[in-house]
XYZ file of C-alpha atoms in Angstrom:
602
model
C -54.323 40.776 -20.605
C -51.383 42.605 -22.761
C -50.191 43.573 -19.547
C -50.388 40.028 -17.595
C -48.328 38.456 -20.593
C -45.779 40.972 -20.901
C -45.331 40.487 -17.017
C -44.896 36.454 -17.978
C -42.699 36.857 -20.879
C -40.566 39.064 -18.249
C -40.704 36.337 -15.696
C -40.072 33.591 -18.155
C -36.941 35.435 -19.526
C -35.696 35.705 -16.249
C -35.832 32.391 -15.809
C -34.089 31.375 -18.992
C -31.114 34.148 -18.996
C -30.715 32.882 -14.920
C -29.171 29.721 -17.187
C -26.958 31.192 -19.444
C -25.502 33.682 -16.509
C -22.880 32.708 -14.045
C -22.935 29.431 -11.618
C -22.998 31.763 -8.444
C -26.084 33.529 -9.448
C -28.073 30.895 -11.396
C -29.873 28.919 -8.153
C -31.270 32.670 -6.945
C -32.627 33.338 -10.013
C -34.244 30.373 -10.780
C -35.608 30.085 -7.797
C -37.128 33.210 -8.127
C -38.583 32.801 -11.606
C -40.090 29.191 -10.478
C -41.967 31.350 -7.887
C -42.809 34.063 -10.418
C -44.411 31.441 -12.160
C -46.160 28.711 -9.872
C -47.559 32.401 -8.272
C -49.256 33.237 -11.719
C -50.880 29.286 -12.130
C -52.527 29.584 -8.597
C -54.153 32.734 -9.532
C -52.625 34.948 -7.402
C -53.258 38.430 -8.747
C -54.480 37.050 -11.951
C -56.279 39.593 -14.045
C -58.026 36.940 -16.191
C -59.028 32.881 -16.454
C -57.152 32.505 -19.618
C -53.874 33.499 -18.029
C -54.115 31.080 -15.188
C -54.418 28.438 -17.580
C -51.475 29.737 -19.694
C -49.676 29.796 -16.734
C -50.633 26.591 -15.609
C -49.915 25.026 -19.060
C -46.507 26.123 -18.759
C -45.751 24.972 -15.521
C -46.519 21.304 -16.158
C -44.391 21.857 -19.647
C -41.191 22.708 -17.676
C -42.106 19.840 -14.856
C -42.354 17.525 -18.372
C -39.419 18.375 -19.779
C -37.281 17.738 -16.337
C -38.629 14.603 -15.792
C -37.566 13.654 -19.511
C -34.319 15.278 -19.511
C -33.237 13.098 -16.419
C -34.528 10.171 -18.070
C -32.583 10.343 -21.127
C -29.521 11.261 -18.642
C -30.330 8.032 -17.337
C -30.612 5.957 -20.448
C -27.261 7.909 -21.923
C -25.280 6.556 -18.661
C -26.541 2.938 -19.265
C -25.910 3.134 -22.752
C -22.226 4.910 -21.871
C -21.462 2.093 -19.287
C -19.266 -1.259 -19.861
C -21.103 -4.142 -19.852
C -22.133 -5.383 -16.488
C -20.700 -2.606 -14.619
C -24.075 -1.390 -13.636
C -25.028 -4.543 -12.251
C -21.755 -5.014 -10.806
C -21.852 -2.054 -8.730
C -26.041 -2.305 -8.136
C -24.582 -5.626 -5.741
C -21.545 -4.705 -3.794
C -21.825 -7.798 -1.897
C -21.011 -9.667 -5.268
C -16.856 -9.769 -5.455
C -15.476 -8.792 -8.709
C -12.186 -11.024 -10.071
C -10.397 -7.980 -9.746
C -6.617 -7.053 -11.497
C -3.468 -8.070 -9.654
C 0.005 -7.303 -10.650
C 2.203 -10.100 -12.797
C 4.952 -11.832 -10.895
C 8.417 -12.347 -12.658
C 11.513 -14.678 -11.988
C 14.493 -13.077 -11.178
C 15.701 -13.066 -15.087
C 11.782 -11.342 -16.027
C 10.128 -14.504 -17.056
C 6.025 -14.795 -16.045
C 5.394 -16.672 -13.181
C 1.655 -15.913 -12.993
C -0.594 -12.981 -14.824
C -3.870 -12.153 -15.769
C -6.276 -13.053 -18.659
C -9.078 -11.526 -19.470
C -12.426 -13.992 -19.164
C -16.104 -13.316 -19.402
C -18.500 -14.679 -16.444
C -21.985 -15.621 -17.098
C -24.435 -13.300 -13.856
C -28.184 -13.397 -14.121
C -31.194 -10.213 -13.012
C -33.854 -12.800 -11.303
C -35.925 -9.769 -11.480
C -35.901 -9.433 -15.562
C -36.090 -13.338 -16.086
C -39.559 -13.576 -17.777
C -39.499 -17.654 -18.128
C -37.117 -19.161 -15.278
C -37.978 -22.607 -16.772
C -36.883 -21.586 -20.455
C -34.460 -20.014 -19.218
C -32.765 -22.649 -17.229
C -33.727 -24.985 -20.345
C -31.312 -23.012 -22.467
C -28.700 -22.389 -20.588
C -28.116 -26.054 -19.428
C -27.983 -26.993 -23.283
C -25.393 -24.559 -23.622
C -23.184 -25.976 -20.427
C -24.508 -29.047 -19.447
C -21.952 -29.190 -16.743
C -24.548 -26.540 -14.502
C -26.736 -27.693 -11.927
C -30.501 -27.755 -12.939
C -31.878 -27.486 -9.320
C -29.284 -24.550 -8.273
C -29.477 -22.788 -11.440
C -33.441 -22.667 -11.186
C -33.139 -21.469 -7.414
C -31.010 -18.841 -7.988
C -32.847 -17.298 -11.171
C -36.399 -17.808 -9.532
C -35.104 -15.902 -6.456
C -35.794 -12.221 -6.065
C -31.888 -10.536 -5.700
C -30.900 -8.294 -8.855
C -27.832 -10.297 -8.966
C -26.914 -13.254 -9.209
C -23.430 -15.270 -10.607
C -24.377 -18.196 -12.590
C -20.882 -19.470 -14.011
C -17.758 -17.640 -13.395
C -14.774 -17.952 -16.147
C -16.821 -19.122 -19.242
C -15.166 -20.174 -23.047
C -15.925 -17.413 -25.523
C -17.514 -20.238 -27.457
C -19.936 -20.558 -24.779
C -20.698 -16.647 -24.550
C -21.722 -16.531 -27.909
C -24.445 -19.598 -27.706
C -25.989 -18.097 -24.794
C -25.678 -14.343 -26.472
C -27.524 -15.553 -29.135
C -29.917 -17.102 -27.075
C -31.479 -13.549 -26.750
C -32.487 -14.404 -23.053
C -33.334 -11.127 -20.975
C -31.953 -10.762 -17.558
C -28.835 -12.972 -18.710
C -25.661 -11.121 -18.704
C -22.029 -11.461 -19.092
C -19.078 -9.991 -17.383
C -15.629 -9.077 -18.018
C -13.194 -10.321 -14.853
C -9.775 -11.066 -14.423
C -8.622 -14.458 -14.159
C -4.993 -15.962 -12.700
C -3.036 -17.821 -14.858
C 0.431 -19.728 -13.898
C 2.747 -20.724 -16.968
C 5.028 -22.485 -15.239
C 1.870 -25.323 -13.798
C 3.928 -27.238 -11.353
C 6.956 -25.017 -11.126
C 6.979 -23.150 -8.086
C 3.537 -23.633 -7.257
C 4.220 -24.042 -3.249
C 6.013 -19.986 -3.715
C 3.375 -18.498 -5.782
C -0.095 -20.144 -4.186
C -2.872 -19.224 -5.913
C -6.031 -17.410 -5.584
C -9.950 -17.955 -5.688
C -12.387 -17.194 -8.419
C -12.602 -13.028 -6.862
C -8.477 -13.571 -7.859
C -7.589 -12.934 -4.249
C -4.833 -14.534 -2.760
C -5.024 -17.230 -0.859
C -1.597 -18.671 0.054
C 2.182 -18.036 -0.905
C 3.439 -14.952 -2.512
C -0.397 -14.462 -3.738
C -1.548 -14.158 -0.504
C 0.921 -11.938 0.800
C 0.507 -9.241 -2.242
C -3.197 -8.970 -0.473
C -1.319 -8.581 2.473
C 0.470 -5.635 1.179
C -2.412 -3.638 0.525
C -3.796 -4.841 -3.217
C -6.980 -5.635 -1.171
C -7.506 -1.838 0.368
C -6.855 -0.675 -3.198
C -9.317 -2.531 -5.061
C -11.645 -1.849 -2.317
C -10.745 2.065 -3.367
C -10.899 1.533 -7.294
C -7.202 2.088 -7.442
C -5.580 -1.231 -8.179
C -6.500 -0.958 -12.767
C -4.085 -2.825 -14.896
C -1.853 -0.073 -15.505
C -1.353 1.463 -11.854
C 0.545 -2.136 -10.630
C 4.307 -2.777 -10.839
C 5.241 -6.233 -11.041
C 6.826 -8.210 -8.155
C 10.015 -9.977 -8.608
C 10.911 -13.104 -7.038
C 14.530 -14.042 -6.016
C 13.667 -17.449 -7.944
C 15.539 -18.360 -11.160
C 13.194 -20.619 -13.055
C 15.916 -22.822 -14.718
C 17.066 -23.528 -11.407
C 12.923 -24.622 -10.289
C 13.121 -26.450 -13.617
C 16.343 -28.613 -12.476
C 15.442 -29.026 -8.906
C 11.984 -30.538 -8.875
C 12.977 -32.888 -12.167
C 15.805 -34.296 -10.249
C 13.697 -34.170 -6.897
C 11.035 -36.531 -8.581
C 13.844 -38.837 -10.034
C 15.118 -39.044 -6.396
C 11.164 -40.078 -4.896
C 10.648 -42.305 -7.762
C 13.734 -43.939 -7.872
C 14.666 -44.741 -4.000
C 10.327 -44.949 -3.263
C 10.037 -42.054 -1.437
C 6.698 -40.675 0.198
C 7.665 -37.595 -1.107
C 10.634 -35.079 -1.610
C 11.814 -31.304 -0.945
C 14.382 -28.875 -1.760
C 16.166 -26.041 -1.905
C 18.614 -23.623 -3.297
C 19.494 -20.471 -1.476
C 22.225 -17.870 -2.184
C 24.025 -18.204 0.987
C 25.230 -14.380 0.707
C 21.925 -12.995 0.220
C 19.538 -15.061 1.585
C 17.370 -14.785 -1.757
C 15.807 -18.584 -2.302
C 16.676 -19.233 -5.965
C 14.534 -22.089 -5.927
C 11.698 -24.211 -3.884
C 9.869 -27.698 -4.535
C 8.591 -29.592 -2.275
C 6.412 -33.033 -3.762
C 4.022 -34.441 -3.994
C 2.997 -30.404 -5.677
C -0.429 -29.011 -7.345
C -1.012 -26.748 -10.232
C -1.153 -23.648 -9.350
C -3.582 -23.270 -11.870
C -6.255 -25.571 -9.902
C -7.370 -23.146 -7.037
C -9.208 -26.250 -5.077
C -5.125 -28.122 -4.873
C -3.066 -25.390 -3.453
C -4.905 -25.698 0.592
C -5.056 -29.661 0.241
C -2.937 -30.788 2.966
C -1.305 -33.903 0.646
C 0.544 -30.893 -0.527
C 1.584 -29.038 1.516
C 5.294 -27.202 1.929
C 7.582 -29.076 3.429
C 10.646 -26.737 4.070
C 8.077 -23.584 5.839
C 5.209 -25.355 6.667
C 6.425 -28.573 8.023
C 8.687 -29.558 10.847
C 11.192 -32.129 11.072
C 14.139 -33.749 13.252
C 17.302 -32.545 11.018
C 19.515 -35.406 11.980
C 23.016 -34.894 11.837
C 22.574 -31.931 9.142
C 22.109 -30.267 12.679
C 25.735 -31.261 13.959
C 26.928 -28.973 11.900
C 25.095 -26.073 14.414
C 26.986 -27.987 17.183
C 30.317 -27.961 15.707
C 30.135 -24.321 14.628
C 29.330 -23.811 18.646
C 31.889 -25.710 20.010
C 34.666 -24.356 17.547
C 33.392 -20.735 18.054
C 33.257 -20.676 21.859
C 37.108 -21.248 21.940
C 36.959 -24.586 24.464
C 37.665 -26.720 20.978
C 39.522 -26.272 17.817
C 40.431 -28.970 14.759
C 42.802 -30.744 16.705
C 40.739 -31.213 20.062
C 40.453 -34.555 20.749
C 36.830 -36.687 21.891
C 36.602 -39.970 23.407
C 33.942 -42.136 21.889
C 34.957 -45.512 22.695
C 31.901 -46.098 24.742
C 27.810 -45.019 24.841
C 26.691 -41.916 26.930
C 24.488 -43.558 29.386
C 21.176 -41.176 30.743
C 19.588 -43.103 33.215
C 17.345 -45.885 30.220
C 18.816 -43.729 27.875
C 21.875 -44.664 26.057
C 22.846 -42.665 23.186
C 25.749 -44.679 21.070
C 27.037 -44.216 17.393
C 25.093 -45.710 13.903
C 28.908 -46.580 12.693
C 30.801 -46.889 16.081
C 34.463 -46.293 15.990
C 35.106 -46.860 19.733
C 38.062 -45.119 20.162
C 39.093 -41.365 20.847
C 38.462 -39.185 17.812
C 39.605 -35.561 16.530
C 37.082 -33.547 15.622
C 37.286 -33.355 12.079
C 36.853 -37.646 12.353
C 34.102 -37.057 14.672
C 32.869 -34.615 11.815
C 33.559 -37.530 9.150
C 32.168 -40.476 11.097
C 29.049 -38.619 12.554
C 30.128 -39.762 16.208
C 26.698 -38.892 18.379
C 29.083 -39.790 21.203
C 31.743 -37.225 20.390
C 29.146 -34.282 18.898
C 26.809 -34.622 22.364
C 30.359 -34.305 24.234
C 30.977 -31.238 23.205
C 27.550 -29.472 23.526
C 27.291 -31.020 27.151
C 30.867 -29.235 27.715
C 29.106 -26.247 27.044
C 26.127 -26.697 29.050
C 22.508 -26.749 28.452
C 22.092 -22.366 28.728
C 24.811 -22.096 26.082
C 23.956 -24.490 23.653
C 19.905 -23.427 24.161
C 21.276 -19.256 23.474
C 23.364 -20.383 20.885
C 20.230 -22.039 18.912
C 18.558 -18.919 19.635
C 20.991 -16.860 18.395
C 21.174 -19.019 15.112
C 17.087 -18.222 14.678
C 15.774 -21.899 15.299
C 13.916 -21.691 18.403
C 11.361 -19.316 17.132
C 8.861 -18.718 14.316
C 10.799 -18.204 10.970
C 9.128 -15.426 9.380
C 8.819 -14.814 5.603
C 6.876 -13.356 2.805
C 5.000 -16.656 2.128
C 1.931 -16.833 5.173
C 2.218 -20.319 6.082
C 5.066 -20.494 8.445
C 5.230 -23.523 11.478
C 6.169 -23.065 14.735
C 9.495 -25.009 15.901
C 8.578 -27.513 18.247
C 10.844 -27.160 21.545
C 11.519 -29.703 24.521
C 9.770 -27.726 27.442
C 11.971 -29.318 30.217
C 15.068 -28.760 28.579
C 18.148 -30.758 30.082
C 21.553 -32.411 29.637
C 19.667 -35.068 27.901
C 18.023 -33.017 25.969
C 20.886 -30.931 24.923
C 22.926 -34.825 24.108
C 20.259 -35.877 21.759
C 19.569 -32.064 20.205
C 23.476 -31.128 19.494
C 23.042 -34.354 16.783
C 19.566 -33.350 15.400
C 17.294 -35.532 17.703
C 14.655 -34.035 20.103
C 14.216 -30.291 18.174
C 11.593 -29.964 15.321
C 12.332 -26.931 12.819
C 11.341 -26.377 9.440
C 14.002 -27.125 7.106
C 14.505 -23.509 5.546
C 15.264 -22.474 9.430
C 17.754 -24.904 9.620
C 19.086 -23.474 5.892
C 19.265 -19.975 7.385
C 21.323 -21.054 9.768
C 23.772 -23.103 7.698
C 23.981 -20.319 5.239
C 25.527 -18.587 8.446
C 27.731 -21.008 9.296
C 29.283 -20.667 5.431
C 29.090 -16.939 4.469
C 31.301 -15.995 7.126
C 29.357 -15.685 10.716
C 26.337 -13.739 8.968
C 22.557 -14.665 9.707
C 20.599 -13.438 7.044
C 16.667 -14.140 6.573
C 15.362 -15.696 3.678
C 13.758 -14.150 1.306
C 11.227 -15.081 -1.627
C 12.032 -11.530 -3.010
C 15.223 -10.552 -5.037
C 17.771 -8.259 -2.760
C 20.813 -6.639 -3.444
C 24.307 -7.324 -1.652
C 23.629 -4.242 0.134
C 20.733 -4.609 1.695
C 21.102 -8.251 3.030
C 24.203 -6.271 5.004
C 22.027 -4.641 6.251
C 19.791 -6.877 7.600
C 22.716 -9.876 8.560
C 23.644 -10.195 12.619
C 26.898 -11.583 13.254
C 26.464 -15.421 15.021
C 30.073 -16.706 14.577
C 33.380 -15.685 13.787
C 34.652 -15.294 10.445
C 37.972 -18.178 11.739
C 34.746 -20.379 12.557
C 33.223 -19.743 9.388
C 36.316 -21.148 7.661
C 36.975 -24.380 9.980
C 33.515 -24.995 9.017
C 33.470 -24.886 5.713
C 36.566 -27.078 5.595
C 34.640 -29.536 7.631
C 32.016 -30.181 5.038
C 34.536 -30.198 1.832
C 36.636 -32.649 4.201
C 33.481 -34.716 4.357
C 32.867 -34.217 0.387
C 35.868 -36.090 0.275
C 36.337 -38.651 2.885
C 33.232 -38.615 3.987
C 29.577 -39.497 4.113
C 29.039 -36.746 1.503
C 31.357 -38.555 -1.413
C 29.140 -39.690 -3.499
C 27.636 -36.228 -4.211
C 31.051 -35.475 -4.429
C 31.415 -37.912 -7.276
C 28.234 -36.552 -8.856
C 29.587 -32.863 -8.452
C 33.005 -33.209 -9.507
C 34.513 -30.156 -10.522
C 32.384 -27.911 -8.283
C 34.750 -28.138 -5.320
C 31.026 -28.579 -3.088
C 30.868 -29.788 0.462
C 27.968 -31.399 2.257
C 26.707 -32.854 5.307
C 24.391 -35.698 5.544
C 21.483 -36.097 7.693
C 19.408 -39.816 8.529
C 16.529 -39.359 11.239
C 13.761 -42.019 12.417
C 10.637 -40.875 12.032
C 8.507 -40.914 15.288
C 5.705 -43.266 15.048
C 3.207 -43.641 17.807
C 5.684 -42.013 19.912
C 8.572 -43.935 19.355
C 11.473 -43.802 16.793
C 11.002 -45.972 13.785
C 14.428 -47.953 12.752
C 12.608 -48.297 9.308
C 10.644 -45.134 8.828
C 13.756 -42.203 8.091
C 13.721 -39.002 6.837
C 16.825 -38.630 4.967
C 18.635 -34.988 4.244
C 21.451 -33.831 2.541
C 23.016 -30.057 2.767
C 25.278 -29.051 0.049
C 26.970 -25.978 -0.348
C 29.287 -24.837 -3.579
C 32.057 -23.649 -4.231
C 33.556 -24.424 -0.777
C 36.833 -22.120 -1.043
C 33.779 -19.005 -2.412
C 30.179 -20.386 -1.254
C 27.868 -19.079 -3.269
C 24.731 -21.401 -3.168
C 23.805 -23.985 -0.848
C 21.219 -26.894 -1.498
C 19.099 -29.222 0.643
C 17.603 -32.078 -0.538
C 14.885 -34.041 2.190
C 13.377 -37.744 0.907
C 10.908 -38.815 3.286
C 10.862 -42.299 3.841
C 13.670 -43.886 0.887
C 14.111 -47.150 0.808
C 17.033 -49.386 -0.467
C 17.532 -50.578 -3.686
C 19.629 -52.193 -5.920
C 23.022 -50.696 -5.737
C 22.510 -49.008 -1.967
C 23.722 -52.359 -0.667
C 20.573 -52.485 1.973
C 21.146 -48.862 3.037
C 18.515 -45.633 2.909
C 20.939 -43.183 4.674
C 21.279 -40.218 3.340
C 24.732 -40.737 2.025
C 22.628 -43.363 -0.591
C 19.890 -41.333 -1.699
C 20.105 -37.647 -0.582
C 23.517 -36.883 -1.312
C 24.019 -38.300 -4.847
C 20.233 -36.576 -5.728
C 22.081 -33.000 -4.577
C 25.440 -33.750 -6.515
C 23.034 -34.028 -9.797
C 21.291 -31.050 -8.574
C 24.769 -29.175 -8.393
C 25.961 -30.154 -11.776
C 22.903 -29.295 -13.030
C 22.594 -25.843 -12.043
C 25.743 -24.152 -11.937
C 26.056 -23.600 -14.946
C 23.178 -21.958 -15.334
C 24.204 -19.614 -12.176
C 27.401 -18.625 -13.528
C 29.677 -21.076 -11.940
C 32.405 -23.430 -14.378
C 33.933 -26.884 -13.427
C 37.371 -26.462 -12.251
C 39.901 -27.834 -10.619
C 39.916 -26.681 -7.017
C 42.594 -26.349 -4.794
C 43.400 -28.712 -2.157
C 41.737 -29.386 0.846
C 44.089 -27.946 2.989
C 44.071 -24.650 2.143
C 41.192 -24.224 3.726
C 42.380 -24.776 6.801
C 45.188 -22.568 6.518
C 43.454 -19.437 5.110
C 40.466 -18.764 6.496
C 40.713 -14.953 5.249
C 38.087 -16.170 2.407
C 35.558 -16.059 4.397
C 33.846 -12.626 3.614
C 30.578 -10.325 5.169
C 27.874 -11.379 2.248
């Protein structure tokens, strides 16, 4: 007996100093001991009965005291745990509102961030009383749904959600409650300051605070969805994104954009402001708008972007493409002359002037009268395969691409023709969205350079770097004298007389809607492209009013020149100031003409 204990002991302190020694030899050891021991219970060798049963005792002691030492592992890690993490990760089909980085305005104000918010998730399985408990909790928030809240707590998953984003007033009724099975969980909710302003840049996301359209949307599409999949995307490990857009400028431009709908009956409104040397869009509204806030607005198609999403005949805002062609290619220059003392005739089609002159014209008086005649002579002189590369080369026969998702598709003649190219070269026949035809205006005044938007800031440098040359720099410079010559002869003077001091030029645009496939004469979309200072563009601005009508003091008109153009003179005045840029008195109108050396790379 002395002997079969002594052998134990020596067996048993094997197994214990196996613990204490080194990680390489401990599973050996034990593993040897464990035998040692479970040999001794079975009897093997045993010298006596009492042994066994020593032996045996202290075999299920050890199994005891594992079992027990990986429960209270168990019930330290659910004590250790954040609330409703367990259960978060116990349902991976659930989607967590998960963190996503702040966006700023170019000058660091919040455009959208997160909040913290606690969401209400139930354990069907621990529900003891589905009734009571569905009792309780619809006292609490009456606003839940008796029937679905009883189906999903009588169901059998270990998870369900019950009420995402609840008030912390609510959280503690329902804590109190004492309910079992009735959690709460801490998620991340989006939050937009601004409301209104900017909502069409910034989208929004859905209750899992993933994006679903704008800037939100593309942040998932930059890899924020991998890295929450991976755990990587905390609070802390995100650097903010900074838009190009100045939110003074948002402030100004959808104010005076819902004067200008209001005031002249409009169907709605858009605009926008775009550094014309960068590219970077300072500022975006298109109305009627949502709050971002209200996830179930931002897809509603009542509201949806006008200048990416939507396409539209330009009107004669598009001449301004067909001047810079004809004026570039070398076969016209300011003093060419155009006769437009009678209609072009196309078989049924005749194409004739809104204000006819009917007599021969230079072309900065075709410029100031907005001949048709004269502007579809000189793309025909061209020929349709110029004119169709030139568009191409200006970006407006293709997809514009940029960081917001929802982009439209320009909408192209598939025959194209002389006709075609008649009724095109005056903004009649080709369907882009309106920030296309801004990119390629921006062009026409920063010196020859096509630049792509962008919702992000960028640096001088690197829009050089991305900017193809389209047109000359002597181009650049006849047109920009074009549109201040307009500012002040022209269609565009009474922005002129709401921007004085600016030195801004403009172009005005007046299309007919089509309606059951044929133009309306009382259904127009009215535009307006302004671009300041004219002798040092820095900014341009578009203003679109879909369907104005006349009122008192348009004298029966709902042109452009009526409603449009004075609405992007206010704009103007508004904002440049707040961009850097002082009334003054500019030099005269001629020297543009005569130096076109200011015409710079961006």
């Amino acid at each position: 007996m002395a002997a079969f204990l002594s052998t134990l002991g020596s067996r048993l302190r094997s197994l214990f100093g196996a613990i204490g020694r080194g990680l390489a030899s401990l599973p050996l050891r034990l593993l040897r001991a464990l035998i040692a021991v479970v040999k001794m219970a079975a009897g093997r060798g045993r010298p006596e009965p009492h042994a066994v049963a020593r032996a045996r005792i202290l075999l299920c002691m050890i199994v005891f005291c594992g079992v027990y030492l990986a429960i209270a592992g168990r019930l330290a890690l659910y004590a250790s745990a954040p609330e409703g993490s367990l259960a978060r990760r116990s349902v991976a089909s659930d989607a967590v509102a998960s963190a996503r980085p702040d966006i700023l305005d170019r000058n660091g104000l919040v455009l959208a961030t997160d909040v913290k918010s606690s969401s209400l998730f139930g354990e069907p399985k621990r529900i003891i009383d589905t009734d009571e408990a569905v009792e309780a909790l619809t006292a609490v928030m009456p606003d839940l749904n008796v029937d679905e809240l009883r189906q999903r707590l009588g169901s059998n998953r270990g998870f369900v959600w019950l009420k995402r984003e609840i008030t912390p007033q609510q959280q503690r009724e329902i804590y109190n409650l004492g309910l079992p099975g009735i959690g709460f969980m801490t998620e991340n909710r989006r939050v937009y300051p601004g409301g209104t302003l900017g909502a069409h840049v910034l989208g929004s996301t859905n209750t899992d605070n993933q994006g679903i359209a704008g800037i939100e949307k593309w942040i998932d599409t930059r890899g924020l969805a991998e890295l929450h999949l991976a755990g990587f995307a905390t609070d802390r490990q995100q650097e903010p994104v900074e838009l190009a857009m100045d939110l003074r400028v948002q402030h100004v431009l959808r104010d005076e954009l819902a004067t200008a709908k209001e005031k002249f009956k409009a169907i709605a409104a858009a605009g926008t402001v775009v550094d014309v040397r960068t590219g970077e869009i300072v500022a975006m509204a298109s109305l009627p708008d949502f709050d971002a806030n209200d996830q179930a607005k931002s897809l509603d198609p009542k509201t949806l972007n006008r200048l990416t999403t939507g396409v539209f005949e330009m009107g004669s805002t598009f001449k301004a493409l067909t001047f810079a062609m004809a004026l570039d290619s070398g076969r016209f220059n300011i003093n060419s002359m155009l006769d437009a003392r009678a209609p072009l005739q196309f078989g049924k089609f005749r194409i004739h002037d809104y204000h006819a002159e009917n007599r021969v014209l230079t072309v900065p008086e075709v410029f100031l009268v907005s001949s048709n005649i004269g502007t579809a002579k000189m793309a025909l002189t061209l020929g349709v395969e110029a004119h169709k590369a030139f568009l191409a080369k200006a970006g407006q026969l293709t997809r514009l691409r940029t960081e917001l998702p929802e982009s439209a598709m320009p909408l192209v003649p598939r025959n194209w023709g002389e006709l075609n190219t008649a009724t095109i070269a005056f903004g009649h026949g080709l369907a882009v969205a309106p920030l296309q035809a801004v990119m390629a205006v921006n062009a026409l005044m920063n010196g020859g350079y096509l630049i792509p938007p962008t919702f992000l800031k960028r640096t001088p440098e690197e829009a050089r770097a991305l900017a193809t040359r389209i047109i000359k720099p002597d181009t650049s410079a006849k047109m920009r004298y074009l549109l201040r010559l307009n500012a002040e002869k022209g269609s565009a003077s009474k922005m002129n007389e709401q921007a004085a001091g600016y030195y801004a030029g403009g172009k005005t645009g007046t299309a007919e809607k089509v309606v059951n496939g044929r133009y309306s004469k009382t259904k127009l979309l009215t535009t307006f492209t302004g671009v300041f200072p004219m002798d040092d563009p820095h900014y341009l601005v578009l203003v679109m009013l879909d369907e104005p009508q006349a009122v008192p003091g348009t004298y029966g008109f709902a042109t452009a020149g009526w409603n449009a153009g004075p609405a992007t003179g206010k704009i103007i005045s508004r904002i440049a100031p707040l961009l850097g840029i002082m009334p003054r008195k500019g030099p005269p109108v001629e020297s543009l003409l005569t130096n076109y050396t200011l015409a710079q790379a961006p």
